[in-house]
Short mmCIF file of C-alpha atoms in Angstrom, two decimals:
data_model
loop_
_atom_site.label_atom_id
_atom_site.label_comp_id
_atom_site.label_asym_id
_atom_site.label_seq_id
_atom_site.Cartn_x
_atom_site.Cartn_y
_atom_site.Cartn_z
CA UNK T 1 99.24 126.27 79.77
CA UNK T 2 99.67 123.74 82.57
CA UNK T 3 101.07 120.57 81.45
CA UNK T 4 99.07 117.13 81.12
CA UNK T 5 101.54 115.58 83.75
CA UNK T 6 100.43 117.86 86.47
CA UNK T 7 96.52 118.01 85.46
CA UNK T 8 96.75 113.85 85.68
CA UNK T 9 98.85 113.90 88.84
CA UNK T 10 96.66 116.24 90.73
CA UNK T 11 93.26 114.15 89.64
CA UNK T 12 95.06 110.88 90.52
CA UNK T 13 96.05 112.35 94.23
CA UNK T 14 92.14 113.11 94.42
CA UNK T 15 90.79 110.18 93.04
CA UNK T 16 93.40 107.31 94.27
CA UNK T 17 95.29 108.53 96.84
CA UNK T 18 92.15 110.10 99.09
CA UNK T 19 93.53 113.73 99.19
CA UNK T 20 90.60 116.00 100.06
CA UNK T 21 90.05 119.02 102.52
CA UNK T 22 89.29 117.32 105.79
CA UNK T 23 87.09 120.17 106.83
CA UNK T 24 86.26 124.00 106.65
CA UNK T 25 85.02 125.21 109.91
CA UNK T 26 83.48 128.37 110.49
CA UNK T 27 84.42 129.87 114.12
CA UNK T 28 81.41 132.04 115.44
CA UNK T 29 81.68 134.14 118.39
CA UNK T 30 78.76 133.62 120.97
CA UNK T 31 80.11 136.36 123.53
CA UNK T 32 77.19 138.50 122.59
CA UNK T 33 74.76 135.55 123.27
CA UNK T 34 75.03 135.95 127.24
CA UNK T 35 71.93 136.23 129.22
CA UNK T 36 70.83 135.52 132.76
CA UNK T 37 67.97 133.33 131.67
CA UNK T 38 69.40 130.12 130.08
CA UNK T 39 66.43 129.73 127.77
CA UNK T 40 66.98 133.26 126.24
CA UNK T 41 70.55 132.22 125.95
CA UNK T 42 69.78 129.24 124.16
CA UNK T 43 67.77 131.06 121.92
CA UNK T 44 70.25 133.69 121.00
CA UNK T 45 72.85 131.15 120.19
CA UNK T 46 70.63 129.23 118.06
CA UNK T 47 69.81 132.38 116.22
CA UNK T 48 73.38 133.47 116.13
CA UNK T 49 74.59 130.32 114.57
CA UNK T 50 71.90 129.69 112.09
CA UNK T 51 72.02 133.25 110.82
CA UNK T 52 76.13 133.27 110.34
CA UNK T 53 76.47 129.64 108.94
CA UNK T 54 73.43 129.59 106.99
CA UNK T 55 75.40 129.48 103.66
CA UNK T 56 78.05 127.36 104.98
CA UNK T 57 77.27 123.99 103.51
CA UNK T 58 76.01 125.14 100.18
CA UNK T 59 79.21 127.37 99.78
CA UNK T 60 81.20 124.31 100.58
CA UNK T 61 79.51 122.02 98.08
CA UNK T 62 79.96 124.51 95.23
CA UNK T 63 83.70 124.81 95.88
CA UNK T 64 83.76 120.82 95.96
CA UNK T 65 82.26 120.87 92.51
CA UNK T 66 83.89 123.75 90.89
CA UNK T 67 87.55 122.76 92.18
CA UNK T 68 86.83 119.16 91.85
CA UNK T 69 88.05 118.40 95.37
CA UNK T 70 86.09 116.49 98.10
CA UNK T 71 85.70 118.77 101.40
CA UNK T 72 84.45 116.02 103.72
CA UNK T 73 83.37 117.89 106.45
CA UNK T 74 81.71 121.42 106.99
CA UNK T 75 81.68 122.33 111.01
CA UNK T 76 81.28 125.09 113.21
CA UNK T 77 83.07 126.10 116.21
CA UNK T 78 81.92 128.56 119.02
CA UNK T 79 82.94 130.48 122.01
CA UNK T 80 83.72 128.05 125.04
CA UNK T 81 80.06 127.63 126.61
CA UNK T 82 81.68 128.08 130.21
CA UNK T 83 82.04 131.42 129.07
CA UNK T 84 78.91 132.15 127.07
CA UNK T 85 76.71 130.55 129.67
CA UNK T 86 78.46 132.27 132.76
CA UNK T 87 75.57 134.87 133.49
CA UNK T 88 72.79 132.25 133.35
CA UNK T 89 71.39 131.60 136.43
CA UNK T 90 71.08 127.67 136.33
CA UNK T 91 72.68 124.60 137.16
CA UNK T 92 73.16 122.77 134.01
CA UNK T 93 74.46 124.20 130.62
CA UNK T 94 72.40 121.04 128.91
CA UNK T 95 70.12 123.50 127.36
CA UNK T 96 72.77 125.36 125.77
CA UNK T 97 74.22 121.95 124.21
CA UNK T 98 71.02 121.38 122.89
CA UNK T 99 70.59 124.81 121.24
CA UNK T 100 73.95 124.11 119.48
CA UNK T 101 72.82 120.67 118.35
CA UNK T 102 69.74 122.16 116.78
CA UNK T 103 71.66 124.65 115.03
CA UNK T 104 74.14 122.49 113.54
CA UNK T 105 71.25 120.34 112.32
CA UNK T 106 69.47 123.17 110.76
CA UNK T 107 72.49 124.59 108.78
CA UNK T 108 73.90 121.12 107.88
CA UNK T 109 76.88 120.64 109.60
CA UNK T 110 77.93 117.27 111.14
CA UNK T 111 79.62 118.48 114.22
CA UNK T 112 79.65 121.60 116.16
CA UNK T 113 82.52 121.96 118.58
CA UNK T 114 82.73 124.56 121.81
CA UNK T 115 81.03 122.73 124.69
CA UNK T 116 84.27 123.71 126.35
CA UNK T 117 86.05 124.90 129.25
CA UNK T 118 89.35 126.35 129.90
CA UNK T 119 90.71 125.41 133.43
CA UNK T 120 94.44 125.22 132.93
CA UNK T 121 94.91 127.26 136.21
CA UNK T 122 91.74 127.08 138.13
CA UNK T 123 87.92 126.50 137.71
CA UNK T 124 85.15 129.27 137.66
CA UNK T 125 81.81 127.90 139.24
CA UNK T 126 80.77 128.29 135.57
CA UNK T 127 83.69 125.93 134.43
CA UNK T 128 82.17 123.46 137.21
CA UNK T 129 78.61 123.36 135.83
CA UNK T 130 79.92 123.03 132.37
CA UNK T 131 82.08 120.07 133.31
CA UNK T 132 79.54 118.38 134.82
CA UNK T 133 76.92 119.03 132.12
CA UNK T 134 79.15 117.17 129.84
CA UNK T 135 77.88 113.53 130.13
CA UNK T 136 74.20 114.43 129.80
CA UNK T 137 74.89 117.01 127.08
CA UNK T 138 76.93 114.45 124.92
CA UNK T 139 74.08 111.67 125.76
CA UNK T 140 71.50 114.12 124.63
CA UNK T 141 73.00 115.76 121.70
CA UNK T 142 74.25 114.23 118.56
CA UNK T 143 76.49 116.86 116.87
CA UNK T 144 77.86 118.63 119.94
CA UNK T 145 81.78 118.23 120.60
CA UNK T 146 83.26 119.15 123.95
CA UNK T 147 86.63 119.72 125.26
CA UNK T 148 88.51 120.90 128.18
CA UNK T 149 91.93 122.40 128.83
CA UNK T 150 93.34 121.27 132.15
CA UNK T 151 97.00 122.34 131.54
CA UNK T 152 99.35 124.78 130.16
CA UNK T 153 102.73 125.20 129.51
CA UNK T 154 102.37 128.80 131.34
CA UNK T 155 99.92 127.49 134.14
CA UNK T 156 100.72 123.99 134.88
CA UNK T 157 98.25 121.53 135.32
CA UNK T 158 95.21 121.80 137.32
CA UNK T 159 94.88 118.39 139.03
CA UNK T 160 91.35 119.02 140.14
CA UNK T 161 90.11 119.14 137.04
CA UNK T 162 92.00 116.42 135.80
CA UNK T 163 90.40 114.16 138.67
CA UNK T 164 86.72 115.47 137.54
CA UNK T 165 87.35 114.68 134.19
CA UNK T 166 88.24 111.08 134.78
CA UNK T 167 85.04 110.91 136.41
CA UNK T 168 83.05 112.76 133.59
CA UNK T 169 84.61 110.66 131.03
CA UNK T 170 83.18 107.42 133.03
CA UNK T 171 80.16 109.16 133.45
CA UNK T 172 79.97 110.27 129.63
CA UNK T 173 80.66 106.51 128.94
CA UNK T 174 77.87 105.13 130.91
CA UNK T 175 75.23 107.41 129.67
CA UNK T 176 75.94 106.26 126.04
CA UNK T 177 76.66 102.67 127.28
CA UNK T 178 74.11 101.38 124.29
CA UNK T 179 76.42 103.11 121.72
CA UNK T 180 79.72 101.62 123.27
CA UNK T 181 80.36 104.91 125.10
CA UNK T 182 80.21 106.78 121.85
CA UNK T 183 79.82 110.25 123.80
CA UNK T 184 83.42 109.96 124.71
CA UNK T 185 84.80 109.99 121.23
CA UNK T 186 83.15 113.69 121.26
CA UNK T 187 85.00 114.57 124.46
CA UNK T 188 88.69 115.74 124.45
CA UNK T 189 90.93 116.57 127.27
CA UNK T 190 93.36 118.95 126.23
CA UNK T 191 96.94 120.60 127.79
CA UNK T 192 97.71 123.90 125.54
CA UNK T 193 94.62 123.90 123.48
CA UNK T 194 94.50 126.14 120.50
CA UNK T 195 92.17 128.80 119.65
CA UNK T 196 91.90 127.99 116.18
CA UNK T 197 91.91 124.52 115.56
CA UNK T 198 89.41 123.54 113.00
CA UNK T 199 89.28 119.93 113.76
CA UNK T 200 86.91 118.00 115.94
CA UNK T 201 86.55 116.96 118.64
CA UNK T 202 88.73 119.50 120.04
CA UNK T 203 87.50 122.80 118.07
CA UNK T 204 86.59 126.31 119.82
CA UNK T 205 86.49 129.48 118.85
CA UNK T 206 88.94 131.28 121.08
CA UNK T 207 88.52 134.70 122.76
CA UNK T 208 91.46 136.09 120.78
CA UNK T 209 89.86 135.56 117.57
CA UNK T 210 87.75 137.91 115.12
CA UNK T 211 83.63 137.61 115.24
CA UNK T 212 83.58 135.08 112.91
CA UNK T 213 86.54 133.19 111.04
CA UNK T 214 87.03 130.28 108.35
CA UNK T 215 89.57 127.86 109.20
CA UNK T 216 90.78 124.90 107.00
CA UNK T 217 92.11 121.51 107.95
CA UNK T 218 93.68 119.41 105.00
CA UNK T 219 94.53 115.86 105.05
CA UNK T 220 96.49 113.50 102.69
CA UNK T 221 98.37 110.62 104.18
CA UNK T 222 97.49 108.49 101.08
CA UNK T 223 99.44 111.01 99.23
CA UNK T 224 102.50 110.94 101.45
CA UNK T 225 102.40 107.02 101.49
CA UNK T 226 102.50 106.84 97.84
CA UNK T 227 104.99 109.42 97.42
CA UNK T 228 107.26 107.48 99.83
CA UNK T 229 106.72 104.23 97.75
CA UNK T 230 108.83 105.96 94.88
CA UNK T 231 111.60 106.42 97.35
CA UNK T 232 112.30 102.93 98.85
CA UNK T 233 115.30 102.48 100.55
CA UNK T 234 116.67 106.07 99.94
CA UNK T 235 118.05 107.82 102.95
CA UNK T 236 116.12 109.88 105.41
CA UNK T 237 117.22 113.18 103.50
CA UNK T 238 115.04 112.03 100.62
CA UNK T 239 112.34 110.96 102.67
CA UNK T 240 112.09 114.31 104.05
CA UNK T 241 112.40 116.05 101.40
CA UNK T 242 109.91 113.74 99.55
CA UNK T 243 107.29 114.60 102.44
CA UNK T 244 108.04 118.17 102.18
CA UNK T 245 107.34 118.43 98.64
CA UNK T 246 103.96 116.64 99.15
CA UNK T 247 102.91 118.55 102.25
CA UNK T 248 103.49 121.85 100.31
CA UNK T 249 101.21 120.55 97.51
CA UNK T 250 98.40 119.29 100.10
CA UNK T 251 98.62 122.81 101.50
CA UNK T 252 98.23 124.66 98.71
CA UNK T 253 94.84 123.11 98.16
CA UNK T 254 93.79 123.79 101.47
CA UNK T 255 94.84 127.56 101.05
CA UNK T 256 93.04 127.86 97.71
CA UNK T 257 89.86 126.39 99.12
CA UNK T 258 90.12 128.45 102.18
CA UNK T 259 90.71 131.48 100.56
CA UNK T 260 87.92 131.09 98.22
CA UNK T 261 85.27 129.95 100.98
CA UNK T 262 86.02 132.98 103.05
CA UNK T 263 85.55 134.95 99.95
CA UNK T 264 82.16 133.90 99.15
CA UNK T 265 81.05 134.13 102.62
CA UNK T 266 81.98 137.33 103.52
CA UNK T 267 84.09 135.80 106.73
CA UNK T 268 87.84 136.31 107.29
CA UNK T 269 90.12 133.76 106.33
CA UNK T 270 92.03 132.19 109.42
CA UNK T 271 94.29 129.43 109.11
CA UNK T 272 95.11 126.24 107.30
CA UNK T 273 95.62 123.79 109.79
CA UNK T 274 98.68 121.19 108.23
CA UNK T 275 97.55 118.16 109.63
CA UNK T 276 97.77 114.65 108.12
CA UNK T 277 94.63 113.41 109.35
CA UNK T 278 93.68 109.41 108.64
CA UNK T 279 90.55 107.79 108.14
CA UNK T 280 89.63 104.19 108.54
CA UNK T 281 89.57 103.83 104.48
CA UNK T 282 92.22 101.72 103.21
CA UNK T 283 95.26 103.63 101.83
CA UNK T 284 94.76 106.60 104.20
CA UNK T 285 96.37 105.54 107.03
CA UNK T 286 99.55 107.48 108.95
CA UNK T 287 100.55 104.00 110.33
CA UNK T 288 100.96 102.55 106.60
CA UNK T 289 103.61 105.98 105.99
CA UNK T 290 105.56 104.97 109.39
CA UNK T 291 105.45 101.41 108.08
CA UNK T 292 106.71 102.27 104.50
CA UNK T 293 109.68 103.93 106.24
CA UNK T 294 110.92 100.52 107.06
CA UNK T 295 109.24 99.61 110.13
CA UNK T 296 107.44 95.84 110.15
CA UNK T 297 104.33 96.85 112.17
CA UNK T 298 103.92 100.32 113.51
CA UNK T 299 104.60 100.81 117.10
CA UNK T 300 107.73 98.72 117.24
CA UNK T 301 111.05 100.27 118.01
CA UNK T 302 111.89 103.01 115.56
CA UNK T 303 108.12 104.38 115.47
CA UNK T 304 108.56 107.49 117.62
CA UNK T 305 111.71 108.43 115.35
CA UNK T 306 109.90 108.11 111.88
CA UNK T 307 106.92 109.71 113.39
CA UNK T 308 108.93 112.73 114.55
CA UNK T 309 110.69 113.12 110.92
CA UNK T 310 106.96 112.94 109.30
CA UNK T 311 105.66 115.39 111.56
CA UNK T 312 108.27 117.78 111.28
CA UNK T 313 108.85 117.54 107.56
CA UNK T 314 104.99 117.92 107.07
CA UNK T 315 105.20 121.27 108.64
CA UNK T 316 108.16 122.37 106.99
CA UNK T 317 106.56 121.88 103.61
CA UNK T 318 103.47 123.08 104.40
CA UNK T 319 104.31 126.19 106.02
CA UNK T 320 105.33 128.12 102.95
CA UNK T 321 102.30 127.00 100.90
CA UNK T 322 99.76 129.33 103.25
CA UNK T 323 99.99 132.53 104.20
CA UNK T 324 98.75 131.54 107.95
CA UNK T 325 99.38 128.39 109.37
CA UNK T 326 97.75 127.22 112.77
CA UNK T 327 95.62 125.02 114.77
CA UNK T 328 97.27 121.77 115.63
CA UNK T 329 99.41 121.16 112.38
CA UNK T 330 101.09 117.82 112.57
CA UNK T 331 100.48 114.11 112.04
CA UNK T 332 97.23 112.75 113.85
CA UNK T 333 97.35 109.26 115.37
CA UNK T 334 93.76 108.65 116.42
CA UNK T 335 93.53 104.78 116.71
CA UNK T 336 90.43 104.18 115.56
CA UNK T 337 90.46 106.56 112.83
CA UNK T 338 93.44 104.81 111.01
CA UNK T 339 93.13 101.50 109.28
CA UNK T 340 97.00 100.69 110.09
CA UNK T 341 96.77 101.73 113.76
CA UNK T 342 93.83 99.76 114.33
CA UNK T 343 95.66 96.66 112.79
CA UNK T 344 98.77 97.40 114.80
CA UNK T 345 96.86 97.77 117.86
CA UNK T 346 95.17 94.36 117.31
CA UNK T 347 98.36 92.68 116.55
CA UNK T 348 99.31 93.93 120.09
CA UNK T 349 102.54 95.71 118.86
CA UNK T 350 100.95 99.17 119.34
CA UNK T 351 100.32 99.53 123.08
CA UNK T 352 98.94 102.74 125.04
CA UNK T 353 102.80 103.14 126.51
CA UNK T 354 104.00 103.50 122.82
CA UNK T 355 101.30 105.66 121.76
CA UNK T 356 102.34 108.06 124.61
CA UNK T 357 105.97 108.01 123.69
CA UNK T 358 104.76 109.00 120.10
CA UNK T 359 102.73 111.85 121.33
CA UNK T 360 105.73 113.43 122.36
CA UNK T 361 106.83 114.22 118.69
CA UNK T 362 103.27 114.45 116.72
CA UNK T 363 100.38 116.61 116.74
CA UNK T 364 98.08 115.97 119.64
CA UNK T 365 97.91 112.79 121.90
CA UNK T 366 96.24 109.71 123.03
CA UNK T 367 93.45 109.73 120.42
CA UNK T 368 90.48 107.55 120.13
CA UNK T 369 91.64 104.72 122.18
CA UNK T 370 89.38 102.10 123.52
CA UNK T 371 90.04 100.80 127.11
CA UNK T 372 88.29 98.30 128.99
CA UNK T 373 84.98 99.51 130.59
CA UNK T 374 86.29 98.22 133.86
CA UNK T 375 88.94 100.89 133.84
CA UNK T 376 88.36 103.11 136.70
CA UNK T 377 87.92 107.17 136.90
CA UNK T 378 91.13 107.22 138.73
CA UNK T 379 93.02 105.38 136.02
CA UNK T 380 91.33 107.76 133.09
CA UNK T 381 92.72 110.75 135.01
CA UNK T 382 96.06 109.21 135.62
CA UNK T 383 96.35 108.85 131.89
CA UNK T 384 95.09 112.65 131.77
CA UNK T 385 97.72 113.90 133.79
CA UNK T 386 100.64 111.96 132.01
CA UNK T 387 99.59 113.30 128.45
CA UNK T 388 98.82 116.84 130.08
CA UNK T 389 102.41 116.50 131.50
CA UNK T 390 104.08 115.72 128.01
CA UNK T 391 102.24 118.78 126.65
CA UNK T 392 103.19 121.08 129.49
CA UNK T 393 107.03 120.25 129.37
CA UNK T 394 107.17 120.30 125.83
CA UNK T 395 105.24 123.01 125.02
CA UNK T 396 102.70 121.70 122.60
CA UNK T 397 99.45 120.63 122.57
CA UNK T 398 98.41 117.33 123.84
CA UNK T 399 95.17 115.50 124.44
CA UNK T 400 93.47 112.65 125.52
CA UNK T 401 89.92 111.22 123.85
CA UNK T 402 89.63 108.00 125.44
CA UNK T 403 86.50 105.42 125.42
CA UNK T 404 86.24 103.46 128.57
CA UNK T 405 83.79 101.05 126.71
CA UNK T 406 81.26 99.70 129.14
CA UNK T 407 80.96 96.18 129.32
CA UNK T 408 83.80 95.62 126.90
CA UNK T 409 87.10 93.92 127.43
CA UNK T 410 90.57 93.59 125.96
CA UNK T 411 90.13 92.12 122.42
CA UNK T 412 87.00 93.70 121.90
CA UNK T 413 86.15 96.16 119.38
CA UNK T 414 84.31 99.46 119.81
CA UNK T 415 82.22 100.16 116.46
CA UNK T 416 81.66 103.86 116.08
CA UNK T 417 81.02 103.84 112.25
CA UNK T 418 81.82 106.51 109.74
CA UNK T 419 84.92 108.63 110.25
CA UNK T 420 85.24 107.50 114.02
CA UNK T 421 85.93 104.30 112.58
CA UNK T 422 86.51 101.33 115.19
CA UNK T 423 88.62 100.80 118.07
CA UNK T 424 90.24 97.61 119.66
CA UNK T 425 90.00 97.66 123.47
CA UNK T 426 93.57 98.01 124.67
CA UNK T 427 94.89 97.14 128.07
CA UNK T 428 95.53 99.56 130.95
CA UNK T 429 97.89 99.02 134.00
CA UNK T 430 95.60 97.42 137.00
CA UNK T 431 97.75 99.00 139.58
CA UNK T 432 96.13 102.03 141.12
CA UNK T 433 96.99 105.53 140.61
CA UNK T 434 94.10 106.62 142.93
CA UNK T 435 95.76 108.25 145.61
CA UNK T 436 97.97 110.15 143.27
CA UNK T 437 94.97 111.44 141.98
CA UNK T 438 93.18 112.21 145.12
CA UNK T 439 95.97 114.57 146.00
CA UNK T 440 94.33 117.58 143.70
CA UNK T 441 95.98 121.04 143.47
CA UNK T 442 98.09 122.05 140.87
CA UNK T 443 101.23 120.94 139.33
CA UNK T 444 103.31 123.86 139.10
CA UNK T 445 104.43 125.24 135.53
CA UNK T 446 107.68 123.84 134.38
CA UNK T 447 110.76 125.71 134.13
CA UNK T 448 111.42 127.24 130.71
CA UNK T 449 115.07 127.43 130.98
CA UNK T 450 117.87 124.90 131.80
CA UNK T 451 116.38 122.75 129.32
CA UNK T 452 118.00 119.15 129.24
CA UNK G 1 87.71 132.60 84.60
CA UNK G 2 89.54 129.15 83.07
CA UNK G 3 88.77 126.06 83.52
CA UNK G 4 90.33 122.39 82.68
CA UNK G 5 88.22 119.75 81.18
CA UNK G 6 89.88 116.39 81.05
CA UNK G 7 88.24 113.29 79.02
CA UNK G 8 89.80 110.18 79.77
CA UNK G 9 88.26 106.79 78.29
CA UNK G 10 88.08 104.35 75.32
CA UNK G 11 88.62 105.99 72.17
CA UNK G 12 85.89 106.10 69.36
CA UNK G 13 84.40 108.38 66.81
CA UNK G 14 82.94 112.00 67.82
CA UNK G 15 84.26 112.30 71.42
CA UNK G 16 86.06 115.85 70.77
CA UNK G 17 82.42 116.52 68.69
CA UNK G 18 80.21 115.77 71.19
CA UNK G 19 82.37 117.41 74.15
CA UNK G 20 82.62 120.47 72.35
CA UNK G 21 78.85 120.61 71.67
CA UNK G 22 78.10 120.15 75.08
CA UNK G 23 80.14 122.97 76.19
CA UNK G 24 79.31 125.45 73.24
CA UNK G 25 75.54 124.54 74.44
CA UNK G 26 76.51 126.08 77.74
CA UNK G 27 78.45 129.03 76.21
CA UNK G 28 81.87 127.91 77.08
CA UNK G 29 84.57 128.87 74.77
CA UNK G 30 87.72 126.73 74.05
CA UNK G 31 90.97 128.06 74.22
CA UNK G 32 93.20 125.09 73.93
CA UNK G 33 93.03 121.63 73.39
CA UNK G 34 95.91 118.79 73.52
CA UNK G 35 95.07 115.05 73.12
CA UNK G 36 96.43 112.03 72.95
CA UNK G 37 95.63 108.32 72.23
CA UNK G 38 97.63 105.72 74.16
CA UNK G 39 96.93 101.90 73.67
CA UNK G 40 93.53 102.83 72.53
CA UNK G 41 92.80 105.09 75.32
CA UNK G 42 91.94 108.47 74.57
CA UNK G 43 93.21 111.56 76.91
CA UNK G 44 92.08 115.02 76.28
CA UNK G 45 92.72 118.18 78.30
CA UNK G 46 91.22 121.54 77.28
CA UNK G 47 91.53 124.80 78.44
CA UNK G 48 88.12 126.58 78.40
CA UNK G 49 86.77 130.32 79.51
CA UNK G 50 83.61 129.91 81.47
CA UNK G 51 83.42 133.44 82.36
CA UNK G 52 80.29 133.80 79.96
CA UNK G 53 78.92 130.17 80.84
CA UNK G 54 75.23 130.44 80.60
CA UNK G 55 74.79 128.20 84.00
CA UNK G 56 76.74 128.52 87.25
CA UNK G 57 80.07 126.90 87.44
CA UNK G 58 79.12 124.34 89.82
CA UNK G 59 76.31 123.14 87.67
CA UNK G 60 78.39 123.06 84.50
CA UNK G 61 80.62 121.01 86.39
CA UNK G 62 77.90 118.20 87.04
CA UNK G 63 76.56 118.66 83.65
CA UNK G 64 79.87 117.74 82.07
CA UNK G 65 80.29 114.93 84.45
CA UNK G 66 76.70 113.82 83.64
CA UNK G 67 77.59 113.80 79.77
CA UNK G 68 80.77 111.55 80.49
CA UNK G 69 78.48 109.07 82.14
CA UNK G 70 76.04 109.31 79.17
CA UNK G 71 78.96 108.49 76.69
CA UNK G 72 80.69 105.91 78.89
CA UNK G 73 83.73 108.22 79.44
CA UNK G 74 85.30 110.32 82.44
CA UNK G 75 84.69 114.19 81.97
CA UNK G 76 85.94 116.23 84.53
CA UNK G 77 85.69 119.92 84.61
CA UNK G 78 87.73 121.82 87.18
CA UNK G 79 88.69 125.56 87.66
CA UNK G 80 92.05 126.07 86.64
CA UNK G 81 93.60 127.61 89.67
CA UNK G 82 93.90 124.08 91.54
CA UNK G 83 96.26 123.25 89.18
CA UNK G 84 98.09 126.53 89.45
CA UNK G 85 98.15 126.41 93.27
CA UNK G 86 99.69 123.12 93.42
CA UNK G 87 102.33 123.26 90.87
CA UNK G 88 103.30 126.62 90.53
CA UNK G 89 105.22 128.52 93.45
#
């Protein structure tokens, strides 16, 4: 018999330390939904999603009960719509987004990702149409998430797309101005996007994937934080070891849930994404883990090193616990979704520049950051370019999910509610990068040798 | 399939009897029990066989949780696999 201590430890992790399965995400290929008529294409999309994912939520709920572990989100990712819609004789892909939204509501998932385009080297006509459909698509739908990959280590950075995305983000914010630009919380600009990411808003079902697949994202910043409290003052070797051990246990939960869900749904199991994804709940914060390592406030000197250790130890601990690891896998630092990050940003210690440095060593990028509504499209583009450059040069995924909140100033707060949390508006540099962004063209792919 | 039942709460007469009766009602067989009372707090772990249970597992979990609420205790029934997964390599 498993001993009592282990049983109580597991229950404590779930009940008191916020251990949960953050998401089970079903990836569905929509390549067979192409049609020259946009309305027929939309109908095919609705039909396919509602057929393939009809049992997803129910199976998720059953597993939650049986294992006694919460599965916070059940979600869907689909083939990038710029590919699915390419055959449609239309100027706008908004009807396809509406079909995705309706399908998501019909099967009961809270987000559906894949209103996406991959334009790291260049944009097809369809990619332009998709990008220009984003503001209206996000304003008219509730659950659709959008992402655009503008750069990669192999292709460089598509600066035309970067310039366009600055304008698209601004327009998305304007169209959802009554909700402080909430549309932007569902829009990610990537470099080196991955095809099997289960986390929103950046999830899409890559063309290298199977017909349908089930990916799992685990969570557990609260568990790691608690584990570190027991090794106060000890050397980093011990800190890394403690994080590894905890990450292993967290990932095993993800693995067992993923395998069980895929078996019941009759869908191949894809990957476990080993990410530490925070929530706005107290005790579920990545920032507080960094502070537990000895930093007074997250964002002060030493934060990047602390995050590097955390990110690496999470991967090392988790990788042995699952037979397939993928997705983004690392620590997330979304400002609005992390109670400790919000506090650090409000105190002025955690700045945009420090966050940018932190993204060099962790999972994603400048995530869920609110900036003043007066921020220009060119400045947003320049922020994207900086972040894409970090991803490109370091061969890692980076992303920008930024909210230029209409009408708000530094010191205000964007309230998004739920898991999206609330973001303090952070200052950006006033000096213009307009001439830089206006150049367009491509930033060439970096050299992969002579690395220093 | 095996499951673990955890019962935690203030000690009183008849806890084991009531929990076992509820399990028997759903045709669940008890394989192992260990219990302690620490500072008036009752902690019991049972390993049970749910393969012949009269109701689906998710429903059984809910029934036991409700039973716990009714008795003023915390009762959880969870599949044994998750503890194995977390604590055995």
